[in-house]
Coordinates of C-alpha atoms in Angstrom, one line a residue:
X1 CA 57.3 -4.7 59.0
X2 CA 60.3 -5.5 57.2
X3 CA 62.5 -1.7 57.2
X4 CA 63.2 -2.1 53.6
X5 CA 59.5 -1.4 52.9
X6 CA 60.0 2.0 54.9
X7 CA 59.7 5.5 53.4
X8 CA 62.3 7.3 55.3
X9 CA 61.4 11.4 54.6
X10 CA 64.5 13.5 55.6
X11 CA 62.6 16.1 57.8
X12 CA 65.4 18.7 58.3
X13 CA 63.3 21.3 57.0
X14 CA 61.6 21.3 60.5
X15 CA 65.0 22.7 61.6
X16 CA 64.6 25.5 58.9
X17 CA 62.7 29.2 58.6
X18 CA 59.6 28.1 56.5
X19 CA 60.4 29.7 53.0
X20 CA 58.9 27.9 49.4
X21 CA 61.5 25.2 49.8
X22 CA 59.9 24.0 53.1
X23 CA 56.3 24.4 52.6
X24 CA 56.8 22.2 49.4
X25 CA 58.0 19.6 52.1
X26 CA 55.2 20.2 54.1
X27 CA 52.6 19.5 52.0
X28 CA 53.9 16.7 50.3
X29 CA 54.5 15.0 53.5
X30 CA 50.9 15.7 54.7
X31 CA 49.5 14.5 51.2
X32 CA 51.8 11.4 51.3
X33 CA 50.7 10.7 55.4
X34 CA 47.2 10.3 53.4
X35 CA 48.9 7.0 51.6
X36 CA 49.1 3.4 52.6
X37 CA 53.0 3.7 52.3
X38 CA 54.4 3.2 55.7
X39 CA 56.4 6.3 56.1
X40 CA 58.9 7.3 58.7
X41 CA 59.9 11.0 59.4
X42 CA 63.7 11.7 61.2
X43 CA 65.3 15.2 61.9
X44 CA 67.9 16.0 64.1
X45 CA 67.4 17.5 67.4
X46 CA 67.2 20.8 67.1
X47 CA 63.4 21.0 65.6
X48 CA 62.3 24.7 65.6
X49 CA 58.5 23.6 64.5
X50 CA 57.4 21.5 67.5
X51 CA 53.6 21.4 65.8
X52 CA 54.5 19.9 62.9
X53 CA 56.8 17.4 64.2
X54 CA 54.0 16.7 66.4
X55 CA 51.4 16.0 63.4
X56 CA 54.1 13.8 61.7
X57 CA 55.0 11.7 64.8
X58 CA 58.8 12.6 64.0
X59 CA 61.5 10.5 65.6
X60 CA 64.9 12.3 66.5
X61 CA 67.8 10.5 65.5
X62 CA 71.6 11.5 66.9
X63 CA 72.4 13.1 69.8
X64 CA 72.3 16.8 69.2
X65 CA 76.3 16.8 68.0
X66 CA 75.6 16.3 64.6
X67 CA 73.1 19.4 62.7
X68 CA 72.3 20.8 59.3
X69 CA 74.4 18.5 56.5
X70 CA 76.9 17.0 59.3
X71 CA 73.8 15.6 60.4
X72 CA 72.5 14.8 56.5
X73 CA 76.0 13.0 55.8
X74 CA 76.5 11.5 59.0
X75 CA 73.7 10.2 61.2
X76 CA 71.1 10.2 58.8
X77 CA 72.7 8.1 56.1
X78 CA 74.3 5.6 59.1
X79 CA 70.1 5.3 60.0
X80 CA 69.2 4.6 56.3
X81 CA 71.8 2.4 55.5
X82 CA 71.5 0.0 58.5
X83 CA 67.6 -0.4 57.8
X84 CA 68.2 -0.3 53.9
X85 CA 65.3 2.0 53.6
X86 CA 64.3 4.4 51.2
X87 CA 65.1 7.8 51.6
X88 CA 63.3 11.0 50.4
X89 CA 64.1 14.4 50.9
X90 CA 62.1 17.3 49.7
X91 CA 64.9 20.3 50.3
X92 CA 67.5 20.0 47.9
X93 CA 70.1 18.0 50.1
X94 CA 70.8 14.7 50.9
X95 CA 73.5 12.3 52.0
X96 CA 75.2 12.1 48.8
X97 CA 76.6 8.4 48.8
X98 CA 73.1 6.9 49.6
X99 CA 71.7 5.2 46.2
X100 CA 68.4 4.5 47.2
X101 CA 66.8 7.3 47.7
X102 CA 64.5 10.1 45.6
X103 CA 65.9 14.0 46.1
X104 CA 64.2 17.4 45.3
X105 CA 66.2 19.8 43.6
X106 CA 64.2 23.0 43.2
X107 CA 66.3 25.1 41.1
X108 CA 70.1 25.7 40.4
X109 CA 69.8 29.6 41.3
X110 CA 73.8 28.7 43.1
X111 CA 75.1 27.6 39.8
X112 CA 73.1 30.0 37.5
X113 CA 73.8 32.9 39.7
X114 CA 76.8 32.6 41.8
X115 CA 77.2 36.2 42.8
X116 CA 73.9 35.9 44.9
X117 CA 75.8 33.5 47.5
X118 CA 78.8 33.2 49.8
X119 CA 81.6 31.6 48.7
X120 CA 80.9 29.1 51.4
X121 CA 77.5 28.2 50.3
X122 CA 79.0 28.0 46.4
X123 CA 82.1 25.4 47.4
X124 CA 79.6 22.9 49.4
X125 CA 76.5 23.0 47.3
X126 CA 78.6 22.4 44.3
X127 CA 80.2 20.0 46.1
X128 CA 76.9 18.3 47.2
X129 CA 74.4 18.9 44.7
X130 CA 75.8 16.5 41.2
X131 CA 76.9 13.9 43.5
X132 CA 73.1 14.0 45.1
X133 CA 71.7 13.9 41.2
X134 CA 73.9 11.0 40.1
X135 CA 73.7 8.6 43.0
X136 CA 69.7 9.3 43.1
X137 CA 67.1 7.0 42.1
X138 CA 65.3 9.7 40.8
X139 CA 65.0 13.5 40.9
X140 CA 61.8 15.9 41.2
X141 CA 61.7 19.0 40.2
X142 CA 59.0 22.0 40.2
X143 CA 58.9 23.3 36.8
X144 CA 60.0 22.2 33.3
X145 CA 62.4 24.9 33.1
X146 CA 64.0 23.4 36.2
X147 CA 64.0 20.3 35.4
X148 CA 65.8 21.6 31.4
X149 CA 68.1 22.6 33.5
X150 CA 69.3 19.9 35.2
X151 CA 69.5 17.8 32.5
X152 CA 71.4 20.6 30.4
X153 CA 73.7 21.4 33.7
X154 CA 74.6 17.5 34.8
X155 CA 73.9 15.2 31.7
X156 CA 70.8 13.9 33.1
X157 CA 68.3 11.6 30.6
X158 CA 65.0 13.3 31.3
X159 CA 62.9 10.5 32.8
X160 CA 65.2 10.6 35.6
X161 CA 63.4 13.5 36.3
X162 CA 59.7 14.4 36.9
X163 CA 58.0 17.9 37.6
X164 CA 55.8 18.0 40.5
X165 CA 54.6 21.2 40.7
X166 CA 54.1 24.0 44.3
X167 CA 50.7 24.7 45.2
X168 CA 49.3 26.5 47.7
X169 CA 48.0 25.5 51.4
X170 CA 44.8 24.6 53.3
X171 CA 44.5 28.0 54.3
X172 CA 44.3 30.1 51.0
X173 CA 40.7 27.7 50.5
X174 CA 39.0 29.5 53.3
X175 CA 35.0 30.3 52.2
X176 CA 35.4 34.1 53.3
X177 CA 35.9 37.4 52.0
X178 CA 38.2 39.2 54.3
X179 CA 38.0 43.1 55.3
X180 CA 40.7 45.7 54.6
X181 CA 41.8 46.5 58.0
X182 CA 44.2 49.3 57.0
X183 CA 41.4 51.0 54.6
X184 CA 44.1 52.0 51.8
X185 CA 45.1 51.3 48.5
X186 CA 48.0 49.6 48.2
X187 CA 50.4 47.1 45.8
X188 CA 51.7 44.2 47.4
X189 CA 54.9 41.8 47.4
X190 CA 55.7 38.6 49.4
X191 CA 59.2 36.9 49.3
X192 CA 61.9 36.0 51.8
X193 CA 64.7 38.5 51.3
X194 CA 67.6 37.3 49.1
X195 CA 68.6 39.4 46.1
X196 CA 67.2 37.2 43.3
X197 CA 63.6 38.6 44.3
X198 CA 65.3 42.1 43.2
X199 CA 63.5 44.5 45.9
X200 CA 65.9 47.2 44.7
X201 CA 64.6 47.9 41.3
X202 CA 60.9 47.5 42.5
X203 CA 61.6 50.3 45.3
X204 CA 63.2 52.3 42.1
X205 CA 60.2 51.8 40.2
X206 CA 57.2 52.3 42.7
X207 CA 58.8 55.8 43.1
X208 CA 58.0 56.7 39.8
X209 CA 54.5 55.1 39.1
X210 CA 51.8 57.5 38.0
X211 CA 49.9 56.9 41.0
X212 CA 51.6 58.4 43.8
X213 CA 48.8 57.9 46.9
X214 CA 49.1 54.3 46.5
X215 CA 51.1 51.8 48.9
X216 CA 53.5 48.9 48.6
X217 CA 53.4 46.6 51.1
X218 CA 56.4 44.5 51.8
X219 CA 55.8 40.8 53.3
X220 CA 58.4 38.5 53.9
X221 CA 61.5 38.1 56.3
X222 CA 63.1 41.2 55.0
X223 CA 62.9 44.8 57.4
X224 CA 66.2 44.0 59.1
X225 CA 67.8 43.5 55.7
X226 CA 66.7 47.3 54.4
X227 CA 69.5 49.3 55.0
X228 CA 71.4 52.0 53.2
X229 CA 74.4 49.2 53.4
X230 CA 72.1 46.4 52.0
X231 CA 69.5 45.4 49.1
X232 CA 68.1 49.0 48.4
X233 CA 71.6 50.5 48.4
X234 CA 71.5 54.4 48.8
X235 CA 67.7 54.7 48.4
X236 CA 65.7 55.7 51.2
X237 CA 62.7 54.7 52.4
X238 CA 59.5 56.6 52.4
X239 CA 56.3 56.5 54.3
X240 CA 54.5 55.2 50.9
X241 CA 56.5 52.1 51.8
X242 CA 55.3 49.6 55.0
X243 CA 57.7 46.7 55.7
X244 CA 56.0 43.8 57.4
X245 CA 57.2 40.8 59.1
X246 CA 55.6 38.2 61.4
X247 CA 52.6 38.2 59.5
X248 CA 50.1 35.7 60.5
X249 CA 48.2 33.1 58.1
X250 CA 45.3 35.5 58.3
X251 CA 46.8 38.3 57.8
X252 CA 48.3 37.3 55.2
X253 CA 44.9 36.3 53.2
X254 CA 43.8 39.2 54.1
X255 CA 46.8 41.4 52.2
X256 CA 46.6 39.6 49.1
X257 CA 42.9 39.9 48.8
X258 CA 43.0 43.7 49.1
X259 CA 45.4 44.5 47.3
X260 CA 45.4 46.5 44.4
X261 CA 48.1 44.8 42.2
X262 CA 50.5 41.8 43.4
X263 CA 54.1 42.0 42.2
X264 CA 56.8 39.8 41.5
X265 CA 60.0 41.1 40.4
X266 CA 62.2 38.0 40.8
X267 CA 65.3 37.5 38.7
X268 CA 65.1 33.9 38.8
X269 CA 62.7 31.0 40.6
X270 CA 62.4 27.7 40.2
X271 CA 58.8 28.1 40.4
X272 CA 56.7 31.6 42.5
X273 CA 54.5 30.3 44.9
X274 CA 53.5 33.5 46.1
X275 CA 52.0 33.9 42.4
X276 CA 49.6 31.2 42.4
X277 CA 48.8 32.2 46.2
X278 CA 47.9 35.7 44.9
X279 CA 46.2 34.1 41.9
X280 CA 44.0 32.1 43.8
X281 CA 42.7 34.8 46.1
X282 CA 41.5 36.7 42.8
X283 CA 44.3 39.7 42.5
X284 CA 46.0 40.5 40.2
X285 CA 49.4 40.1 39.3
X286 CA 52.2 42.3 37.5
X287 CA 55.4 39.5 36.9
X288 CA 59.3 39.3 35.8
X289 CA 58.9 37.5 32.0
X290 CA 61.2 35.2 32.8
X291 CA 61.4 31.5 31.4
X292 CA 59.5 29.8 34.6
X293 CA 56.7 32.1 34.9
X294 CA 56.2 32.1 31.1
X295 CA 55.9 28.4 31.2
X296 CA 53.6 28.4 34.6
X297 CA 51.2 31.4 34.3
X298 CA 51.2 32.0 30.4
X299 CA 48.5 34.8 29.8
X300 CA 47.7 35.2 33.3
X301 CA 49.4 37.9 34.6
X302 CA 51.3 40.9 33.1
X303 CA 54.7 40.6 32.6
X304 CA 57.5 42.9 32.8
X305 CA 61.6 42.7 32.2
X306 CA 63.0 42.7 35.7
X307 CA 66.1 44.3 35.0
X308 CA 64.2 47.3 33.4
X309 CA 62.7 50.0 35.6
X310 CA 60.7 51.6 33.2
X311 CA 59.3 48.5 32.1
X312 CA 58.1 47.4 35.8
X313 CA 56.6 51.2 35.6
X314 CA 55.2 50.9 32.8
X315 CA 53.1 47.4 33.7
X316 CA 52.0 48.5 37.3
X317 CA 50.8 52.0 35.5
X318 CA 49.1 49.8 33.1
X319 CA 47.7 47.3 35.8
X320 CA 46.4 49.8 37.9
X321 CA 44.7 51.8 35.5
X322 CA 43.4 48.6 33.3
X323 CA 41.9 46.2 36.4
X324 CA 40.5 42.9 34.9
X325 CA 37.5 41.8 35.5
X326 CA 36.0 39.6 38.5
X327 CA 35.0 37.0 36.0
X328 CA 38.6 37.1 34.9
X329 CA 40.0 37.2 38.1
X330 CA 37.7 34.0 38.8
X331 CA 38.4 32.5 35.6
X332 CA 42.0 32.3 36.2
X333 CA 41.9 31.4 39.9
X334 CA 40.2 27.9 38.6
X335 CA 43.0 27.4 35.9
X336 CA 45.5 27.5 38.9
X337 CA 43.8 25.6 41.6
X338 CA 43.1 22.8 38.9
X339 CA 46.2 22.3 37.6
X340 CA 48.7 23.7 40.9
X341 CA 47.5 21.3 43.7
X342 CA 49.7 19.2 46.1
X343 CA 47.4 16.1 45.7
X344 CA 48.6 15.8 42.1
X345 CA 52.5 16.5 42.5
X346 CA 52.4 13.9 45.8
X347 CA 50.7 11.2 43.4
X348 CA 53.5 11.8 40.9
X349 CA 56.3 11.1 44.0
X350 CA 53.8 8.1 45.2
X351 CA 53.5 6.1 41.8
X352 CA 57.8 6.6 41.4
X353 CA 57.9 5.3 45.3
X354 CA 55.4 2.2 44.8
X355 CA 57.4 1.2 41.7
X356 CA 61.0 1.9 43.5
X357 CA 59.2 -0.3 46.7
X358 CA 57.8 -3.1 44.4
X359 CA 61.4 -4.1 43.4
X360 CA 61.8 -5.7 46.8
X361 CA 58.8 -7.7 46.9

């Protein structure tokens, strides 16, 4: 088959911790797999997620000298540009003098928020990321207010640019009803650690919610970040507080179902997948009112300002005491699964591939 009908996916992210970013890449690949596109997955060599690369039959291209964007810049756009393929990647980066080929830029958290990253991080994703957006056929996005962005940030015409939403994996559709293992009441939070999910002022606030024989439980890549030199500052951590990392699939399921209250104090997100994963499994949730999750989860959830302690006191005081309903709870698990689902954002990417593939025919 003639390599200009190839779909070349980018598949660094099998290099990378598994955060949102990557899991969007993983499920649009495995929806697109479903396709009748012939599709062709490359990384570098050093794959940390041996499974995966497994299931998508990945081929290693370059030596092992090249990694992370030397290897983007380098090898990959070298393989692309001898075969003339077409090039998607899902994780925000991409060679940036490559024309044909489809990029997804999740959000502009590095430009909105500067003071979040390293100076190093700054220079070479404001280096990378408008050349990436102008030489690209065409960008996705995962939420309208994303996808505003871009267009307001880099002078892009919006149907450069389509939304296809995060959704939530295989594993959240289990047909079971999981047991409490730990036997206590508790609020819950999943989130990799970076300071835009704004662990600090939730710590602050749990310590002064009415109900003081309650739990929060902390999921995510975060315990060796919580230090009196780190995220929570000065503040110490109390035995009301259980930090949890390596947390299985199951496990997992099983904290958001039995949780009391999910919340989400985020500063800024280019969409909250952990929200529609807590949504789904019928708990609810207490969330910052910012732009995104205004536009995503509407009347939904309860929303707080996340820059205001007493007002993330106020609406886990007022979640706790005022539960909704299991026929609410149900009600808005359906509104998410039917409109957040990977099916519909990968048939989004398909229809703008087919088009871009039907100009060489």
């Amino acid at each position: 088959m003639n390599s200009k009908n190839n779909i070349v996916i980018n598949s660094r992210f099998l290099t990378q911790p598994i955060t949102g970013v990557q899991r969007y890449a993983i499920e649009i690949s495995r929806e697109l797999l479903k396709s009748d596109l012939n599709i062709v997955f490359v990384a570098p060599k050093n794959i940390i997620h041996k499974d995966l690369a497994k299931e998508f039959n990945v081929s290693v291209i370059g030596n092992g000298f090249f990694k992370g964007h030397f290897w983007e810049q380098i090898v990959l756009f070298i393989y692309v540009l001898r075969k003339q393929s077409v090039l998607l990647s899902f994780c925000n980066t991409a060679p940036i003098f490559y024309k044909k080929q489809f990029v997804t830029i999740h959000d502009l958290s590095y430009l909105k928020y500067p003071k979040w990253f390293s100076k190093s991080f700054r220079i070479v994703y404001g280096f990378l990321i408008p050349k990436i957006i102008k030489n690209s056929i065409c960008i996705f996005t995962v939420s309208e207010v994303s996808k505003s962005e871009i267009i307001s940030d880099f002078n892009v015409i919006s149907e450069k640019i389509k939304v296809t939403h995060n959704a939530i994996g295989k594993s959240f559709f289990k047909d079971n009803t999981s047991i409490n293992k730990n036997k206590e009441k508790y609020i819950l939070t999943v989130s990799s650690h970076h300071p835009r999910k704004n662990f600090k002022n939730l710590i602050k606030a749990f310590k002064k919610i009415k109900n003081t024989n309650i739990k929060l439980y902390v999921v995510g890549n975060v315990v060796s970040h919580f230090s009196k030199n780190d995220q929570i500052l000065n503040e110490e951590l109390n035995n009301r507080i259980v930090l949890l990392k390596g947390v299985s699939d199951d496990d997992l399921l099983n904290y958001y179902e039995n949780a009391e209250l999910f919340v989400y104090p985020s500063l800024y997100e280019g969409f909250g997948i952990p929200i529609i994963e807590a949504m789904s499994l019928k708990t609810q949730c207490a969330i910052s009112d910012i732009p995104v999750f205004r536009e995503l989860f509407k009347d939904n959830a309860s929303y707080f300002n996340p820059e205001s302690i007493s007002s993330i006191v106020d609406s886990i005081d007022y979640q706790l005491e005022n539960p909704k309903s299991e026929k609410e709870l149900i009600d808005i698990k359906s509104k998410i699964l039917m409109k957040y689902n990977w099916k519909n954002s990968s048939n989004i990417i398909l229809e703008v591939l087919k088009e871009e593939l039907n100009k060489n025919v």
